[in-house]
Coordinates of C-alpha atoms and ligand atoms in Angstrom, one line a residue:
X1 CA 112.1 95.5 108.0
X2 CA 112.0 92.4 105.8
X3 CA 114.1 93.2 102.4
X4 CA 112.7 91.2 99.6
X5 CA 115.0 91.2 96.5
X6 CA 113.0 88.3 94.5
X7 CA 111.0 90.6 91.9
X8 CA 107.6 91.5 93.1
X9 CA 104.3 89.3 92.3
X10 CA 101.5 91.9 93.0
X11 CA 98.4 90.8 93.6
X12 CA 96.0 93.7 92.4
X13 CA 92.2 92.9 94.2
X14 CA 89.7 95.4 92.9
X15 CA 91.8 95.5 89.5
X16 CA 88.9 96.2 87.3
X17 CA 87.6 99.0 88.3
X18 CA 88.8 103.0 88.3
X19 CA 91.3 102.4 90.1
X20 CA 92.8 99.0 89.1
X21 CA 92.5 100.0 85.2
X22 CA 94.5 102.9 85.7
X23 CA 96.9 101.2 87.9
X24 CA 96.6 98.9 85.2
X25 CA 97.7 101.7 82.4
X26 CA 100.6 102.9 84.3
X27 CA 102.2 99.4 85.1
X28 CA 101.7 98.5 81.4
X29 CA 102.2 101.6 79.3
X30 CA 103.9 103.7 81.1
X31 CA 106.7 101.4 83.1
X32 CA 104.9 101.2 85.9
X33 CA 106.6 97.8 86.5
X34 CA 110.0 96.2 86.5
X35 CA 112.3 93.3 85.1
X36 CA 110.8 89.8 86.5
X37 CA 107.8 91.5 88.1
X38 CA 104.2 89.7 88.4
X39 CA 101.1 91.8 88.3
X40 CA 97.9 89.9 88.4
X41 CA 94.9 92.3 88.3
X42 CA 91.7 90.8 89.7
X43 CA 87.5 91.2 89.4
X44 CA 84.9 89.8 91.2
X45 CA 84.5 86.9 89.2
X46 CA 87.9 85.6 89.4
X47 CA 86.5 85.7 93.6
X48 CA 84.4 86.7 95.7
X49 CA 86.5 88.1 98.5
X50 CA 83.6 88.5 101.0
X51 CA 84.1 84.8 101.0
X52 CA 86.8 83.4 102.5
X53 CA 87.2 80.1 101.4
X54 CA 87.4 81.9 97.5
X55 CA 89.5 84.7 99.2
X56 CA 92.5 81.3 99.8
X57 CA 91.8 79.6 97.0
X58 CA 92.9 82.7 94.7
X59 CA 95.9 83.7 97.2
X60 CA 96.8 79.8 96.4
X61 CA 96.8 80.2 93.1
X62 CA 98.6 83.5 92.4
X63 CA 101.0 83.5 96.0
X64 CA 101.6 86.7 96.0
X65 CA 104.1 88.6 97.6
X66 CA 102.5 92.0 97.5
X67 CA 99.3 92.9 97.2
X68 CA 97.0 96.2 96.3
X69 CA 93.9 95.8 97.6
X70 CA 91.4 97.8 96.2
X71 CA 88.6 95.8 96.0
X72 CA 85.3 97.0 98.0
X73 CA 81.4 97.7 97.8
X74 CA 82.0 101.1 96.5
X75 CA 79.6 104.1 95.3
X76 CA 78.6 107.3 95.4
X77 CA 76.1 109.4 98.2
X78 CA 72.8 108.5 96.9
X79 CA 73.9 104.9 97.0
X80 CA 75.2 105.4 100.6
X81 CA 72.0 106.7 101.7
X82 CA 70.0 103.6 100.1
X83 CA 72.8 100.6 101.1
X84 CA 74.9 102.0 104.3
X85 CA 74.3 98.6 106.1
X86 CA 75.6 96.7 102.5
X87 CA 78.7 99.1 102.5
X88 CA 79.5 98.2 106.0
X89 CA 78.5 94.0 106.1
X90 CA 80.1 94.0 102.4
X91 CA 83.5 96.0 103.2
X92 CA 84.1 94.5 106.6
X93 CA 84.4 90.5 105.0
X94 CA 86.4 91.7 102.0
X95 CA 88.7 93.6 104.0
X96 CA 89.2 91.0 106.8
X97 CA 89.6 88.0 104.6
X98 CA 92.4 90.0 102.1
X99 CA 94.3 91.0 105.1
X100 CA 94.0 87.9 107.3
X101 CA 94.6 85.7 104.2
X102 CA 97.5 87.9 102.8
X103 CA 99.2 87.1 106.7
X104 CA 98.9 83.7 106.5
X105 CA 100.5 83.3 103.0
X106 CA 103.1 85.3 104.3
X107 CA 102.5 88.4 101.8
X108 CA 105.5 91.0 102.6
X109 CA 103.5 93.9 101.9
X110 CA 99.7 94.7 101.4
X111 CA 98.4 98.5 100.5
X112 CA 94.5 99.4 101.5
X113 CA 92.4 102.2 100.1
X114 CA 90.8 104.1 102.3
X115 CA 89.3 107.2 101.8
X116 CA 89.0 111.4 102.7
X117 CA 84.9 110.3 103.6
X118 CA 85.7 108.2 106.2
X119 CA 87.1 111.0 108.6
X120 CA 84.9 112.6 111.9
X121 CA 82.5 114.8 110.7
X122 CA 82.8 117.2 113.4
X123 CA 86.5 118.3 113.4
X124 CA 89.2 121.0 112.9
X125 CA 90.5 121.7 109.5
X126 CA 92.7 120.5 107.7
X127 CA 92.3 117.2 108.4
X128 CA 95.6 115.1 108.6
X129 CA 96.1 111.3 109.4
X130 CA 96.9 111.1 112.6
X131 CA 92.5 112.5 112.8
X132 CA 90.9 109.4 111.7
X133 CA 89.5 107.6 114.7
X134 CA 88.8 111.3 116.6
X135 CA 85.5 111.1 116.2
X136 CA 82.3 110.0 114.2
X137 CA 82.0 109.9 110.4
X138 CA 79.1 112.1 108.4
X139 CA 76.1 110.0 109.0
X140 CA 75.5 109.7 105.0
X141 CA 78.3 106.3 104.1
X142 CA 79.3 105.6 107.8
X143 CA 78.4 102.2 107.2
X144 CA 81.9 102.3 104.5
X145 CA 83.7 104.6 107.1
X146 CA 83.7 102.2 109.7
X147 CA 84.8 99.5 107.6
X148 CA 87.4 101.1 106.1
X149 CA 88.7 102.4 109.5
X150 CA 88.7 98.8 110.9
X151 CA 91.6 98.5 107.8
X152 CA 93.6 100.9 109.7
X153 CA 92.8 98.7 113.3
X154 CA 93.7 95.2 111.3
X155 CA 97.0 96.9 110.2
X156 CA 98.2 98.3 113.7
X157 CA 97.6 95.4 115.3
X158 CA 99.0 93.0 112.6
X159 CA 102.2 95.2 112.8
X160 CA 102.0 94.8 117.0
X161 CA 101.2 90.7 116.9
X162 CA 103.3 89.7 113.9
X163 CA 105.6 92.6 112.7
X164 CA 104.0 92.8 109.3
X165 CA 104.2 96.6 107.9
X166 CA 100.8 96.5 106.2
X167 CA 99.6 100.2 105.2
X168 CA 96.9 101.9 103.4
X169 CA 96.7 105.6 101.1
X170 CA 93.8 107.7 101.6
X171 CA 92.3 108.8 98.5
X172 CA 90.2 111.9 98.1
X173 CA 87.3 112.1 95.4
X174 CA 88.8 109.9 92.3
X175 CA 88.0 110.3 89.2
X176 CA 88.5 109.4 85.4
X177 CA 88.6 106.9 82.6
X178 CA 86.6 103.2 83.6
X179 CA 84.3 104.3 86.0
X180 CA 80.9 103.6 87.2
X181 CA 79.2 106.3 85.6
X182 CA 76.0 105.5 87.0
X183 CA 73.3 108.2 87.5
X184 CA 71.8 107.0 90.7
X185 CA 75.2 104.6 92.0
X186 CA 78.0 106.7 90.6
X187 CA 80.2 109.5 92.5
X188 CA 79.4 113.1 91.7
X189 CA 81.7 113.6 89.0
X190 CA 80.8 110.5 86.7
X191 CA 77.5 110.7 87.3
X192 CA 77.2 114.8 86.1
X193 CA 79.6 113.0 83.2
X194 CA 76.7 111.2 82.3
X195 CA 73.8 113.3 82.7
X196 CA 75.6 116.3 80.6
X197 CA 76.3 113.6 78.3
X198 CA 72.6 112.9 78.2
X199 CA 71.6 116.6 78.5
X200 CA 73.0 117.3 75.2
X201 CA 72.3 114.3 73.4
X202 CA 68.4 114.6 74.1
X203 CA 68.8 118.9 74.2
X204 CA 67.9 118.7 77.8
X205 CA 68.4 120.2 81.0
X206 CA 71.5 119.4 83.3
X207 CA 70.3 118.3 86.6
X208 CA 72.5 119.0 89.5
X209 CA 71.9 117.4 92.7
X210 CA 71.7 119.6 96.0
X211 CA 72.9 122.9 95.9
X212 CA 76.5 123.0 94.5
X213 CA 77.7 124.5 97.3
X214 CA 79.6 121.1 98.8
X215 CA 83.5 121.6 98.5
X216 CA 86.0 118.4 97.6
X217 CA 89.2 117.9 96.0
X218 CA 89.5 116.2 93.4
X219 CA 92.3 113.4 92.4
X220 CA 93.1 112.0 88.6
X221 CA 93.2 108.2 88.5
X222 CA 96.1 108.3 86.6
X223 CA 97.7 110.9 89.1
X224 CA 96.4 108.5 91.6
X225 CA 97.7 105.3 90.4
X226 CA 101.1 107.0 89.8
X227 CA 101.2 107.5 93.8
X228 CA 100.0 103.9 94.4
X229 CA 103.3 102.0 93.0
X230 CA 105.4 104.8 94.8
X231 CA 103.6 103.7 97.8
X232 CA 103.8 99.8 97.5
X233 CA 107.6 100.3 96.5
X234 CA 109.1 103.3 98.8
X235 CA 106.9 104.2 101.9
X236 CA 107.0 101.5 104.8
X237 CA 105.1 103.5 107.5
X238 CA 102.3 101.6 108.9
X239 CA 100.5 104.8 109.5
X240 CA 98.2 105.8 106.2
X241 CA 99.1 108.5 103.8
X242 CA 96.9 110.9 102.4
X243 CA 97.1 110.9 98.5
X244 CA 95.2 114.0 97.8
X245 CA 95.7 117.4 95.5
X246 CA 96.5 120.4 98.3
X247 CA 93.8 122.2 100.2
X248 CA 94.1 125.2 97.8
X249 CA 93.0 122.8 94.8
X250 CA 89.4 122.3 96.8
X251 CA 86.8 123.0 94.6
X252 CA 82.8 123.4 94.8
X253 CA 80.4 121.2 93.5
X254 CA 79.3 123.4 91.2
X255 CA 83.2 124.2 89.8
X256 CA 82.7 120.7 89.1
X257 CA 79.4 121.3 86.9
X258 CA 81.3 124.1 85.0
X259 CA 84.1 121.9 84.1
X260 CA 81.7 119.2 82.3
X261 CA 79.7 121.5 80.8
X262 CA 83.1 123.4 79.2
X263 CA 84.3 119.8 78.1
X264 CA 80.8 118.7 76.5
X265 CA 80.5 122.5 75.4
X266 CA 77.1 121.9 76.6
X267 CA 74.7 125.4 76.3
X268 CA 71.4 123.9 77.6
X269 CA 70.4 124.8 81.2
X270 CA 71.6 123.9 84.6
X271 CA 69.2 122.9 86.9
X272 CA 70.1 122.7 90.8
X273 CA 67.9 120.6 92.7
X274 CA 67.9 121.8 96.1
X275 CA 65.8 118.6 97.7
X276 CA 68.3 116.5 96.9
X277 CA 71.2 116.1 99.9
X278 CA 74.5 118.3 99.9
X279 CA 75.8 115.4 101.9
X280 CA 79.3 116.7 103.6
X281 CA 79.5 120.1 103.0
X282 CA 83.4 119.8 102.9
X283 CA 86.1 117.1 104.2
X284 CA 89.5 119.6 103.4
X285 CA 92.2 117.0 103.7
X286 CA 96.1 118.1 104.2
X287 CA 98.7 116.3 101.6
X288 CA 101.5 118.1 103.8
X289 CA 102.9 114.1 104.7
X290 CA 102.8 113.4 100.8
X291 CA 104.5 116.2 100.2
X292 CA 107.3 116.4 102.8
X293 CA 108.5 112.5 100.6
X294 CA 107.4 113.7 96.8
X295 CA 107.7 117.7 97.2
X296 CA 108.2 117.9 93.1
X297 CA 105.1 115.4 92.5
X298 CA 103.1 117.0 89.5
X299 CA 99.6 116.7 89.3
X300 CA 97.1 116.7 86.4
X301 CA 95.2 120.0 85.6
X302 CA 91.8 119.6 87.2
X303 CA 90.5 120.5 83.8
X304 CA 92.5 118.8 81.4
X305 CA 91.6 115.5 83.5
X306 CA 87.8 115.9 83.2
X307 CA 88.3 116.8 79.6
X308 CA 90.1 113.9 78.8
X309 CA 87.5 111.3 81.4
X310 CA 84.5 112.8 79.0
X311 CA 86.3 112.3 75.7
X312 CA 86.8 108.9 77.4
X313 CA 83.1 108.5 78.6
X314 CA 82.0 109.8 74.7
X315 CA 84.1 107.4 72.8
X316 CA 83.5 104.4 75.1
X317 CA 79.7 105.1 76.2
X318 CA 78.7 101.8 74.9
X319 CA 80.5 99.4 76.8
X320 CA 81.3 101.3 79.8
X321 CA 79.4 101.1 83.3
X322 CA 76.5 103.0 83.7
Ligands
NAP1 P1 85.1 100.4 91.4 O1 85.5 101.0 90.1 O2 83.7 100.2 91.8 O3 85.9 99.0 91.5 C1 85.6 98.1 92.5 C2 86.5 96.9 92.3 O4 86.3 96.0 93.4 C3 86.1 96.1 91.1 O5 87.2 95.6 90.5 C4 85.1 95.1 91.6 O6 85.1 93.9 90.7 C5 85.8 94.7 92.9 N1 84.9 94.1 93.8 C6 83.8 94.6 94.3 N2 83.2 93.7 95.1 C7 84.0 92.6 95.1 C8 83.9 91.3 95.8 N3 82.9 91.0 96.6 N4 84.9 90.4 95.5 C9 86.0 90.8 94.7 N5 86.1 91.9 94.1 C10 85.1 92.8 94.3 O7 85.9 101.2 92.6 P2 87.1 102.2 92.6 O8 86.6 103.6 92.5 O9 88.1 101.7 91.7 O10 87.6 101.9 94.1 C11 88.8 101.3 94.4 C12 89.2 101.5 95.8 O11 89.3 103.0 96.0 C13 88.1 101.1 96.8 O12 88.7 100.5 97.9 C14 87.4 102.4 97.2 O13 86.8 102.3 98.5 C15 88.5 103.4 97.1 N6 88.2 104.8 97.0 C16 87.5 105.2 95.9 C17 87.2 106.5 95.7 C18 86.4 107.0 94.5 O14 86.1 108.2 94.4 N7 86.2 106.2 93.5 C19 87.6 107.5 96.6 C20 88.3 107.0 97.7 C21 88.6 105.7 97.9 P3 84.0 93.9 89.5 O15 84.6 94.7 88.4 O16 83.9 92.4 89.2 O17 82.7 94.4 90.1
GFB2 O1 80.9 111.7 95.1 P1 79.7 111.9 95.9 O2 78.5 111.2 95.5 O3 80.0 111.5 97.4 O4 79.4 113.5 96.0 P2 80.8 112.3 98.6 C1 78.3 114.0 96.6 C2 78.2 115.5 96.4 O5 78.0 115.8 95.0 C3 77.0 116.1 97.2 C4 76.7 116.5 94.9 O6 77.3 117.4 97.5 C5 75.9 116.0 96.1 O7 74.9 117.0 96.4 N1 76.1 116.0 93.6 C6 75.5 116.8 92.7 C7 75.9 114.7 93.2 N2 75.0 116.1 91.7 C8 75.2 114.8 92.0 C9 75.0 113.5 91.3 O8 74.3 113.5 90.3 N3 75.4 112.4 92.0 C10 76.1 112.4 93.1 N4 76.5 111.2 93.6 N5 76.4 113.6 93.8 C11 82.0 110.0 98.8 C12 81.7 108.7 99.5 O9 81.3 111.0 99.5 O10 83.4 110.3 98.8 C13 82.5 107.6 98.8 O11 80.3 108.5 99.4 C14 83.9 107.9 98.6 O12 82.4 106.4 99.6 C15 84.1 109.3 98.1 O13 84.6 107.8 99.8 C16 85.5 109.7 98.1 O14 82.0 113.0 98.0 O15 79.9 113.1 99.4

């Protein structure tokens, strides 16, 4: 394996968003980064990366010599269910032209996000990484399944044809500060940030969508990030890693509900709305690889992160996305 002792210029693609501001956070505040480093974190409108001729011009200008790439058409069920042919068109160019481009400049190392949604549907559980290609995805995002499984495809065969040891993480359900919050785009847990937030501004009624009976684990951003850098710095598998709480930290949708409503200390009712979708009922994803390298890694309290995400949604409801 190629050892690169110049310090590191990261490239950070998606580095507005959820993930990228955490990331962000933890290289800036919390000495996420080291002596002589580079991080660059990019939006959309420093490029478009579903174009490739922007996709050069910005790997020109910054020549990086690692990259995360986080960047990608991204959103919750209902979204899915409206866009899936978007999510897949969308996800397919930015992915191809970061990786393809990040080759030619000769970028040592590149990190893809994948996710726990893009899994078979049908399967045994817990799932584990060696499962992702056994079989097809839920039918609700398999437009973003597919696209983020061809990341795993480019990879192995990059690694086959030219040796590069490009890898990706796969994140469960993420969550906290900088989100989309959206009602209709967002993920389940910002968008029930929201609509309690709502609820108890206008002395309304929460409404939950589906039945509350879906199960998902649940990861902090911050907890998340934190993983990321130990991933771009220490693992060199080509193979993905699961970055996920354990199976025993899976949670129901409605556990979910509870935990807003105690952080808003929201008393109005809760209103399920059974003709809305459940979507997957559960994807249980094993963090037994994670935890045979970081066995002492230390997550944050389910709780104490959504308490702190709405303080953050409340203080900054204003200018954030929703
Ligand atoms: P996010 O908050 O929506 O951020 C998406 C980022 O991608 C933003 O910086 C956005 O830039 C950028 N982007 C979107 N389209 C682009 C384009 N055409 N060209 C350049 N940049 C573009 O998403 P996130 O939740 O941080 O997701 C980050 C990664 O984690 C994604 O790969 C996602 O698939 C993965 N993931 C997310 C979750 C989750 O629960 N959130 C779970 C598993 C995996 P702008 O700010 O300019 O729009
Ligand atoms: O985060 P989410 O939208 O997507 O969660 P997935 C959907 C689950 O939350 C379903 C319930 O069981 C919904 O019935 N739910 C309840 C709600 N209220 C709401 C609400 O107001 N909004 C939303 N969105 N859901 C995602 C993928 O799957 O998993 C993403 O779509 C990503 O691409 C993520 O990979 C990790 O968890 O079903």
């Amino acid at each position: 394996m190629e050892v690169n002792m110049e310090p590191m210029r990261v490239l950070v693609t998606g580095g507005s968003g959820l993930v990228g501001k955490a990331i962000q956070r933890v290289v800036k505040e919390e000495g996420g980064a080291r002596e002589g480093e580079e991080w660059i974190f990019l939006s959309s409108k420093d490029a478009d990366l579903t174009n490739a001729a922007e996709t050069r011009t910005i790997f020109e200008k910054h020549r990086p010599t690692h990259v995360i790439h986080l960047a990608a058409m991204v959103g919750g069920l209902f979204r899915h269910l409206r866009e899936n042919l978007d999510f897949w068109r969308k996800n397919v160019a930015i992915n191809d032209n970061v990786l393809h481009t990040a080759h030619e400049f000769g970028v040592v190392k590149v990190v893809s996000c994948l996710s726990t949604c893009i899994f078979p549907d049908k399967t045994t559980y817990p799932i584990d990484e060696t499962m992702i290609h056994n079989g097809p995805p839920h039918c609700s995002n398999s437009g973003y399944a597919y696209a983020k499984r061809m990341v795993d495809v480019h990879n192995r065969a990059c690694f086959q044809q030219y040796g590069r040891r490009y890898t990706a993480i796969i994140p469960t359900n993420i969550f906290g500060p900088h989100d989309n919050f959206s009602i209709e785009d967002a993920h389940v847990l910002p968008a029930l940030v929201h609509k309690a937030y709502r609820a108890k501004m206008d002395d309304t009624a929460l409404e939950v969508c589906g039945s509350g009976r879906g199960l998902r684990q649940f990861i902090y951003s911050l907890d998340l990030a934190r993983l990321y850098l130990w991933v771009l710095r220490e693992y060199d598998e080509v193979e993905p890693i699961i970055l996920s709480v354990g199976e025993e930290d899976e949670i129901a949708i409605k556990d979910v509900v509870d935990a807003i409503v105690e952080a808003f200390e929201f008393t109005g009712p809760v209103v399920y709305d059974t003709s809305k979708s459940d979507g997957q009922m559960k994807k249980t994803a094993s963090n037994a690889k994670l935890r045979r390298y970081l066995p002492d890694f230390t997550f944050t309290p389910f709780r104490t992160a959504v308490k702190e995400t709405c303080d953050w949604f409340a203080a900054n409801y204003d200018r954030t996305r929703k």
